[in-house]
mmCIF file of C-alpha atoms and ligand atoms in Angstrom:
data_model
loop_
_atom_site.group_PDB
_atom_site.id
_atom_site.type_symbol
_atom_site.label_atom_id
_atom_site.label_comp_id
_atom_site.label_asym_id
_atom_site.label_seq_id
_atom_site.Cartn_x
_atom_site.Cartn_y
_atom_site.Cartn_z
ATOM 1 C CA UNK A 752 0.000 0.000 0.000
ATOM 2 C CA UNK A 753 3.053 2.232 0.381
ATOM 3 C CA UNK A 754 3.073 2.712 -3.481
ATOM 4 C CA UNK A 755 -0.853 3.363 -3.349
ATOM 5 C CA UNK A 756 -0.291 7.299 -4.203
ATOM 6 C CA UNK A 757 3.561 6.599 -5.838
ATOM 7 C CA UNK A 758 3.097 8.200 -9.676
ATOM 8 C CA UNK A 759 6.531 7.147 -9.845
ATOM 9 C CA UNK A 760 6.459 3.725 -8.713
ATOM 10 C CA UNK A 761 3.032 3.808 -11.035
ATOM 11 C CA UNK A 762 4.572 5.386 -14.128
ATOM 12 C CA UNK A 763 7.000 2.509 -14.010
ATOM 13 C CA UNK A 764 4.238 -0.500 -14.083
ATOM 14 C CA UNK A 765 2.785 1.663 -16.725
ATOM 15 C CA UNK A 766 5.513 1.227 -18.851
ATOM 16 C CA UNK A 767 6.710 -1.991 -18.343
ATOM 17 C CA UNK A 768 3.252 -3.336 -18.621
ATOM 18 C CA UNK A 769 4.144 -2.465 -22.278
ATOM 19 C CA UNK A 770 7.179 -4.764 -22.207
ATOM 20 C CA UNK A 771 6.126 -7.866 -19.681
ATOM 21 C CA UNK A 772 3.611 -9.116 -18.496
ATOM 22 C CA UNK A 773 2.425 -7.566 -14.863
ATOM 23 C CA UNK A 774 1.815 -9.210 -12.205
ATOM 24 C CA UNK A 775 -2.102 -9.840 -10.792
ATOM 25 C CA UNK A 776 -0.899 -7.618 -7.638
ATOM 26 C CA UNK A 777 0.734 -5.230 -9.804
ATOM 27 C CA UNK A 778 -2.428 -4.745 -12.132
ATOM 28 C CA UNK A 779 -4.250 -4.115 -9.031
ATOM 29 C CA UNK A 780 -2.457 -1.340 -7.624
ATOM 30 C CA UNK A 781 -2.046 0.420 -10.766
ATOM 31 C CA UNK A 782 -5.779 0.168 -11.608
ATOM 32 C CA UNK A 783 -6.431 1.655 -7.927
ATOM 33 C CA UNK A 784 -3.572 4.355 -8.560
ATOM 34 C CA UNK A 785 -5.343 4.683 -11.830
ATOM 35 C CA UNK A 786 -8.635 5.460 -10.558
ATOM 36 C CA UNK A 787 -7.447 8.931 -8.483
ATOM 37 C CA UNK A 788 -4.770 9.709 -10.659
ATOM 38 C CA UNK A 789 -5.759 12.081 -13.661
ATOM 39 C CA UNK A 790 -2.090 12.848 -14.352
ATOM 40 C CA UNK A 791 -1.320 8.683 -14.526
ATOM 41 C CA UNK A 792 -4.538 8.158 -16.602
ATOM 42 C CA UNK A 793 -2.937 11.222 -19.067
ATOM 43 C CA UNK A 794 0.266 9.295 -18.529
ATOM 44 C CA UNK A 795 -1.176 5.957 -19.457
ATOM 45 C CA UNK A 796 -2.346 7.246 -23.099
ATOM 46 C CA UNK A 797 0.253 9.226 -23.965
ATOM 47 C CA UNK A 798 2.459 5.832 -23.746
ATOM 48 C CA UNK A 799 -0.140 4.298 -25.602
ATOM 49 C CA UNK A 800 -0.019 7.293 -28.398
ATOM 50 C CA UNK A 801 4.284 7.328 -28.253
ATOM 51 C CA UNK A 802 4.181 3.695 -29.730
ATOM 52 C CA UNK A 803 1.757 3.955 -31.939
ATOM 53 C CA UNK A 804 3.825 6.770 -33.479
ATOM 54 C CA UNK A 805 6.907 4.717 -33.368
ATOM 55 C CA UNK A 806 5.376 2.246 -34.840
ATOM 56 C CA UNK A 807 4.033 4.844 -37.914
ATOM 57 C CA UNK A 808 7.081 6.218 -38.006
ATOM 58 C CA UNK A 809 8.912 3.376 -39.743
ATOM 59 C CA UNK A 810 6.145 3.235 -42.472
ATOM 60 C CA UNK A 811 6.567 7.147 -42.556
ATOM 61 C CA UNK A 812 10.034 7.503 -43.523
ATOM 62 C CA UNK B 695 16.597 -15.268 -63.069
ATOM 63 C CA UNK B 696 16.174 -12.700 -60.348
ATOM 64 C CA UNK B 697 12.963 -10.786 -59.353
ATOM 65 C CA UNK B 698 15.227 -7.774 -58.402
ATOM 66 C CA UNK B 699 16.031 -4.585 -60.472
ATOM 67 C CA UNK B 700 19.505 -2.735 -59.049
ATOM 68 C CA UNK B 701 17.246 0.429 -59.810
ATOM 69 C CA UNK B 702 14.608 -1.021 -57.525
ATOM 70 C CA UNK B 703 17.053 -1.223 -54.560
ATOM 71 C CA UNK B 704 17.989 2.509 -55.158
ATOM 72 C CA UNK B 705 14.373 3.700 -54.792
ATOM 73 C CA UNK B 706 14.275 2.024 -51.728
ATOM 74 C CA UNK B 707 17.678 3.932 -50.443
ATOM 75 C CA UNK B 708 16.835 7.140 -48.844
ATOM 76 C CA UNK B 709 13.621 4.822 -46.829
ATOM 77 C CA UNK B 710 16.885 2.479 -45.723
ATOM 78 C CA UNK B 711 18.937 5.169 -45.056
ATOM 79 C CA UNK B 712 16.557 7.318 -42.329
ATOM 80 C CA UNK B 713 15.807 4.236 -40.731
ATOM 81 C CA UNK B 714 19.703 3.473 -40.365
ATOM 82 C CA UNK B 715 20.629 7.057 -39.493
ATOM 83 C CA UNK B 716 17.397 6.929 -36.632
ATOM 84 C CA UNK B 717 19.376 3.871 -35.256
ATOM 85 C CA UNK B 718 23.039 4.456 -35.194
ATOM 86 C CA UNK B 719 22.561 8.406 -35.130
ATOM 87 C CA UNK B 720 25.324 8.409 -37.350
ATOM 88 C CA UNK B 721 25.414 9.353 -41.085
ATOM 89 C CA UNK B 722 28.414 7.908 -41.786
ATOM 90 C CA UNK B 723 27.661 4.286 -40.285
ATOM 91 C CA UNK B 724 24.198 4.706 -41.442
ATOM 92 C CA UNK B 725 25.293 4.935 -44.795
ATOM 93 C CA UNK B 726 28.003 2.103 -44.445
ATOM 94 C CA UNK B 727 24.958 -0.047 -42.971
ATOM 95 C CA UNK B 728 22.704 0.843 -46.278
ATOM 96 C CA UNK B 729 25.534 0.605 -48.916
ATOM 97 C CA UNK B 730 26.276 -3.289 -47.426
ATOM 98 C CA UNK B 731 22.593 -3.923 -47.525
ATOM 99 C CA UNK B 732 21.991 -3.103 -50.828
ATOM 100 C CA UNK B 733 25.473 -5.101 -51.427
ATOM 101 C CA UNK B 734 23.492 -8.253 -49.914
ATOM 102 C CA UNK B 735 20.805 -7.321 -51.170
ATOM 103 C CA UNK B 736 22.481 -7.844 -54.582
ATOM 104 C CA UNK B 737 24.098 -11.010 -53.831
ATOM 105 C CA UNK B 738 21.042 -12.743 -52.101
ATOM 106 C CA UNK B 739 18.555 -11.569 -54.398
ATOM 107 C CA UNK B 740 17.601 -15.405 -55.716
ATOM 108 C CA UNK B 741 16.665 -15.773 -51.664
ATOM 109 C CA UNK B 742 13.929 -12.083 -52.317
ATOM 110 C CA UNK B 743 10.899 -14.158 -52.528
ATOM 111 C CA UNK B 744 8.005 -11.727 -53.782
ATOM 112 C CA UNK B 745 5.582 -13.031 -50.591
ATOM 113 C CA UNK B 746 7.121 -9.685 -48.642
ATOM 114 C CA UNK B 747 7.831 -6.401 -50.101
ATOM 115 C CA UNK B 748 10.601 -5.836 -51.040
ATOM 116 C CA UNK B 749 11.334 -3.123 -48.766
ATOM 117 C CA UNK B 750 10.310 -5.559 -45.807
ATOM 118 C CA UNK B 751 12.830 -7.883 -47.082
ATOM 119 C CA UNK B 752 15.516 -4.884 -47.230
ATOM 120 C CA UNK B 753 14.408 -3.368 -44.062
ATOM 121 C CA UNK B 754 14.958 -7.016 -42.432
ATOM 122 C CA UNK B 755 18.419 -6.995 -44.230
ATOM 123 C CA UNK B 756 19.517 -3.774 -42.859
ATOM 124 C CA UNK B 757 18.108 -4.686 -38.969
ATOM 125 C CA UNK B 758 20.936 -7.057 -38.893
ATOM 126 C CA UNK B 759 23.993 -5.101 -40.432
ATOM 127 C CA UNK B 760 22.416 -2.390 -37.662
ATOM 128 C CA UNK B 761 23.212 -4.731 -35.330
ATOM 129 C CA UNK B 762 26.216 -5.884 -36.022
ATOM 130 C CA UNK B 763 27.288 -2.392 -35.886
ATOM 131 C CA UNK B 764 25.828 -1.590 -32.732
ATOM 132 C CA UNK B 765 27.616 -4.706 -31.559
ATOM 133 C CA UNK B 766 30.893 -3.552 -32.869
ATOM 134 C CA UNK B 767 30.276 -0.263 -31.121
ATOM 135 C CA UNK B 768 29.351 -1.939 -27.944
ATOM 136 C CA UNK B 769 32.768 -3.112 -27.668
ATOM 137 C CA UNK B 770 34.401 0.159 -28.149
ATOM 138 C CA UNK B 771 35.262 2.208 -24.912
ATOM 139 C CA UNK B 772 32.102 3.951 -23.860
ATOM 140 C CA UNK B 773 32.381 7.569 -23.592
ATOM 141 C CA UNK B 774 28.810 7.443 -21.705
ATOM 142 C CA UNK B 775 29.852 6.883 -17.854
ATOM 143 C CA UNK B 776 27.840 9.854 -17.340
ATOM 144 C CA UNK B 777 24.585 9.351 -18.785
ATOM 145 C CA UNK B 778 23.189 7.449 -16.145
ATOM 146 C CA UNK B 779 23.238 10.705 -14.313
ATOM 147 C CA UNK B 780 21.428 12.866 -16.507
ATOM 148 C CA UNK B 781 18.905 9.959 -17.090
ATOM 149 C CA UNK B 782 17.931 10.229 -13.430
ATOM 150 C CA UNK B 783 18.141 13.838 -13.374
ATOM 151 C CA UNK B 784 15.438 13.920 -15.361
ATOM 152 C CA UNK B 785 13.035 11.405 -13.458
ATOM 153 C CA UNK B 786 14.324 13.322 -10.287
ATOM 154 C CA UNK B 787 13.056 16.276 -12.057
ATOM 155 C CA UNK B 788 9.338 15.375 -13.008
ATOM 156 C CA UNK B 789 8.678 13.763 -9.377
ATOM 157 C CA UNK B 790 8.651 15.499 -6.411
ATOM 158 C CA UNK B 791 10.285 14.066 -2.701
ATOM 159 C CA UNK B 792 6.926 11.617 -2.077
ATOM 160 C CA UNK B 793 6.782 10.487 -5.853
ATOM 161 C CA UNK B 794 3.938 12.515 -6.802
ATOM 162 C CA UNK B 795 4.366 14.680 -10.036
ATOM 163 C CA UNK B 796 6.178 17.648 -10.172
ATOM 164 C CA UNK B 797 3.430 19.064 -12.846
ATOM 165 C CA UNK B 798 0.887 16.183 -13.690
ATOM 166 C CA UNK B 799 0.643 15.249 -17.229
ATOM 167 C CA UNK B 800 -2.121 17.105 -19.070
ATOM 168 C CA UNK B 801 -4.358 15.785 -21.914
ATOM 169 C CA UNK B 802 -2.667 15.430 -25.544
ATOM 170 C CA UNK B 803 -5.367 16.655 -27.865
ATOM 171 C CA UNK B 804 -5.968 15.156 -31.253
ATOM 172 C CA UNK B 805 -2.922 13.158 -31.383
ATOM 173 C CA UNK B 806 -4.206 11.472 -34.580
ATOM 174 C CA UNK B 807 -4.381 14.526 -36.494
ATOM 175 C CA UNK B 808 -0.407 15.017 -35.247
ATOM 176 C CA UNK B 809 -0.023 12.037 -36.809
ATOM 177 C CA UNK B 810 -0.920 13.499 -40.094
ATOM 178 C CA UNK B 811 1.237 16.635 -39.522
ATOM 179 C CA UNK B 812 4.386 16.377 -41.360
ATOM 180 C CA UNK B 813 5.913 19.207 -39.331
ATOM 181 C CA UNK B 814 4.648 16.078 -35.994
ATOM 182 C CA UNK B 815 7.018 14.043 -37.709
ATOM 183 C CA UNK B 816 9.891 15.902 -37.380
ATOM 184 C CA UNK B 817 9.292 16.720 -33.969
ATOM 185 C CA UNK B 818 9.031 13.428 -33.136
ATOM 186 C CA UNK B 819 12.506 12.123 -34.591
ATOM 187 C CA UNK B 820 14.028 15.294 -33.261
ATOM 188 C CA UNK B 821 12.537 14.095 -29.968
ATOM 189 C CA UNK B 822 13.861 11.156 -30.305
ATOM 190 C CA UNK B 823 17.731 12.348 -31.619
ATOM 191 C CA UNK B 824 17.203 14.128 -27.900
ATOM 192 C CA UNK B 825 17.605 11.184 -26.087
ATOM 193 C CA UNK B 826 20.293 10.030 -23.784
ATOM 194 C CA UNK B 827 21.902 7.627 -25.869
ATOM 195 C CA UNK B 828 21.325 4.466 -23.899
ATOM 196 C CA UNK B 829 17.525 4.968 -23.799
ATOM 197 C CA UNK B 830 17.485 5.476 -27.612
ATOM 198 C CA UNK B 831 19.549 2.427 -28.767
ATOM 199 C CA UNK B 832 17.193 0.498 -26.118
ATOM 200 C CA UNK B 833 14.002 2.616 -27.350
ATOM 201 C CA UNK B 834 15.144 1.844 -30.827
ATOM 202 C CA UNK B 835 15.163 -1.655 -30.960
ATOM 203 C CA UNK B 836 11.698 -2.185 -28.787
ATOM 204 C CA UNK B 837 9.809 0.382 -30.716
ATOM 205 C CA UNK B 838 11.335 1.014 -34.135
ATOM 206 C CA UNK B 839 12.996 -2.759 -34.566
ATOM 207 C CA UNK B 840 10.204 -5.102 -32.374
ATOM 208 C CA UNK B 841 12.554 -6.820 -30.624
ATOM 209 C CA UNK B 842 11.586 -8.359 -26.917
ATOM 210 C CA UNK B 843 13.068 -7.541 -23.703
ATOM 211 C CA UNK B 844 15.021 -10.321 -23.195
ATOM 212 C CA UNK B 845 16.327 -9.886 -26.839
ATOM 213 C CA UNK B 846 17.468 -6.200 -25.838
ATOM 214 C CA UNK B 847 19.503 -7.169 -22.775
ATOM 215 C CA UNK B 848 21.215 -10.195 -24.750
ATOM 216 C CA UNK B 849 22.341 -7.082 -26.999
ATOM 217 C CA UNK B 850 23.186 -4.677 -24.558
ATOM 218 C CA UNK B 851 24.930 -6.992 -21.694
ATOM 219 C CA UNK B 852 22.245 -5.641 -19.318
ATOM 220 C CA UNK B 853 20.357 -7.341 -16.502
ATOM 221 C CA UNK B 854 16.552 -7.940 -17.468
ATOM 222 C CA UNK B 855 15.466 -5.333 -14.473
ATOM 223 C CA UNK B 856 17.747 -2.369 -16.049
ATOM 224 C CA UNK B 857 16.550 -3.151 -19.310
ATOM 225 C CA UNK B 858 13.035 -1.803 -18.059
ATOM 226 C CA UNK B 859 14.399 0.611 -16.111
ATOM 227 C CA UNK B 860 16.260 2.105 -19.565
ATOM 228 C CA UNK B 861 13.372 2.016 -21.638
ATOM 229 C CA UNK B 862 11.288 3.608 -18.955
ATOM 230 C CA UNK B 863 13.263 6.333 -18.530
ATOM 231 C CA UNK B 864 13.613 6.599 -22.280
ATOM 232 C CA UNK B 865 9.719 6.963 -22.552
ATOM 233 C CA UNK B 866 9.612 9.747 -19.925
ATOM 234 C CA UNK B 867 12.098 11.658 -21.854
ATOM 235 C CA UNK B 868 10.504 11.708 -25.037
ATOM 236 C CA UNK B 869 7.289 11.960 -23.510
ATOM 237 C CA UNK B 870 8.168 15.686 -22.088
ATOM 238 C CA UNK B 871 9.876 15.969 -25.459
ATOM 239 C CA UNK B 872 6.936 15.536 -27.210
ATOM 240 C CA UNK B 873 4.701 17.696 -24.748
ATOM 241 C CA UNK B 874 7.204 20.733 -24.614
ATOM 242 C CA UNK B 875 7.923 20.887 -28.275
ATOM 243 C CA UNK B 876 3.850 19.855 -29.899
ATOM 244 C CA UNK B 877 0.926 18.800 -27.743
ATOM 245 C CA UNK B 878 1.705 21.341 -25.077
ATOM 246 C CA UNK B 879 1.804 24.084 -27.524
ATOM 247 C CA UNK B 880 -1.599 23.680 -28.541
ATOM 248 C CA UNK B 881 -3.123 24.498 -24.572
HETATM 249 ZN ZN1 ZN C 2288 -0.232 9.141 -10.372
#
């Protein structure tokens, strides 16, 4: 529970949940984080929006 | 007889040749790295089945001379002892003392319509040019060249954990790249 109100500790399950798989514990206290973090929720897409433009990117050039 | 054209490689050149220079960040290996491919490119071309594209099949050519240059590279002395500290700076910076942001993250608007801004574009490799250079080979080759974790570590004699901790770090940065220099320009 120490890492309930962490946006550092959260930012980093945010972005390794894009490289591994997290674990049921994790996904739990990032949802919860999730749920009164506006800045983490911003944080969440904008990862989601930085690989889809890496991705576009390589088709792009 | 082959399905390749030498002219059809060359059309494909300046494509192979961004990709390389995103990589190695270096337009004289970049070009080395292009000129070989096209070189194997040449000699292989009875393996160029026309089931891929043929800039698939060059792009999958180049991935490895990339590599093998990054390896090479890897095994020169590293002139980036420092980095490390002005990776953390920066996560030091956007959290405060009780890891809450230090200014949360606001809302991108209409990122797809970036996405059809060619002016986006070149923010976005600029962005990416930005980056320490250990987050952006490790950035690189998860985002750009698909490769897994465990792949990435083999490649850059890093422990698993580190490997995240790079490529975390190396989102963050070109996150607040991306927000300083286009999304937060338009609040
Ligand atoms: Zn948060």
């Amino acid at each position: 529970m120490s890492h309930l109100m962490d946006c550092k500790h959260n930012t980093e399950l945010l972005s390794q949940s894009q490289d591994r798989p997290l674990t049921w514990r994790e996904r739990m206290a990032m949802r919860m984080h999730l749920m009164m973090c506006k800045g983490c929720r911003n944080f969440e897409k904008q990862l989601a929006i930085i690989r889809k433009a890496a991705q576009e990117l390589t088709r792009k050039l | 007889m082959s399905a390749i054209d030498p002219d059809d490689l060359q059309q494909h050149r300046s494509y192979l040749l961004r990709y390389a220079i995103l990589q190695l960040r270096d337009p004289h290996l970049a070009e080395d790295a292009v000129q070989e491919t096209l070189i194997a490119a040449i000699e292989g071309r009875s393996k160029f089945t026309a089931q891929s594209s043929l800039r698939t099949w060059l792009v999958g050519i180049l991935k490895h001379k990339i590599l093998d240059m990054l390896r090479k590279r890897a095994r020169e002395p590293q002139l980036n002892v420092a980095e490390g500290e002005d990776e953390n700076e920066l996560v030091d910076a956007l959290f405060k003392e009780n890891g809450r942001w230090a200014s949360p993250p606001q809302t991108w608007n209409e990122p797809e319509q970036a996405m059809e801004n060619a002016h986006f574009w070149e923010v976005f490799e600029q962005c990416n040019r930005h980056m320490p250079l250990n987050s952006a080979r490790a950035f690189m080759m998860r985002e750009f060249m698909e490769m897994t974790t465990d792949e990435i570590c083999q490649e850059l004699s890093i422990s698993t954990t580190n490997c995240w901790v790079i490529l975390h770090r190396a989102r963050l940065a070109l996150r607040e790249c991306l927000d300083l220099n286009w999304f937060g320009n338009a609040r």
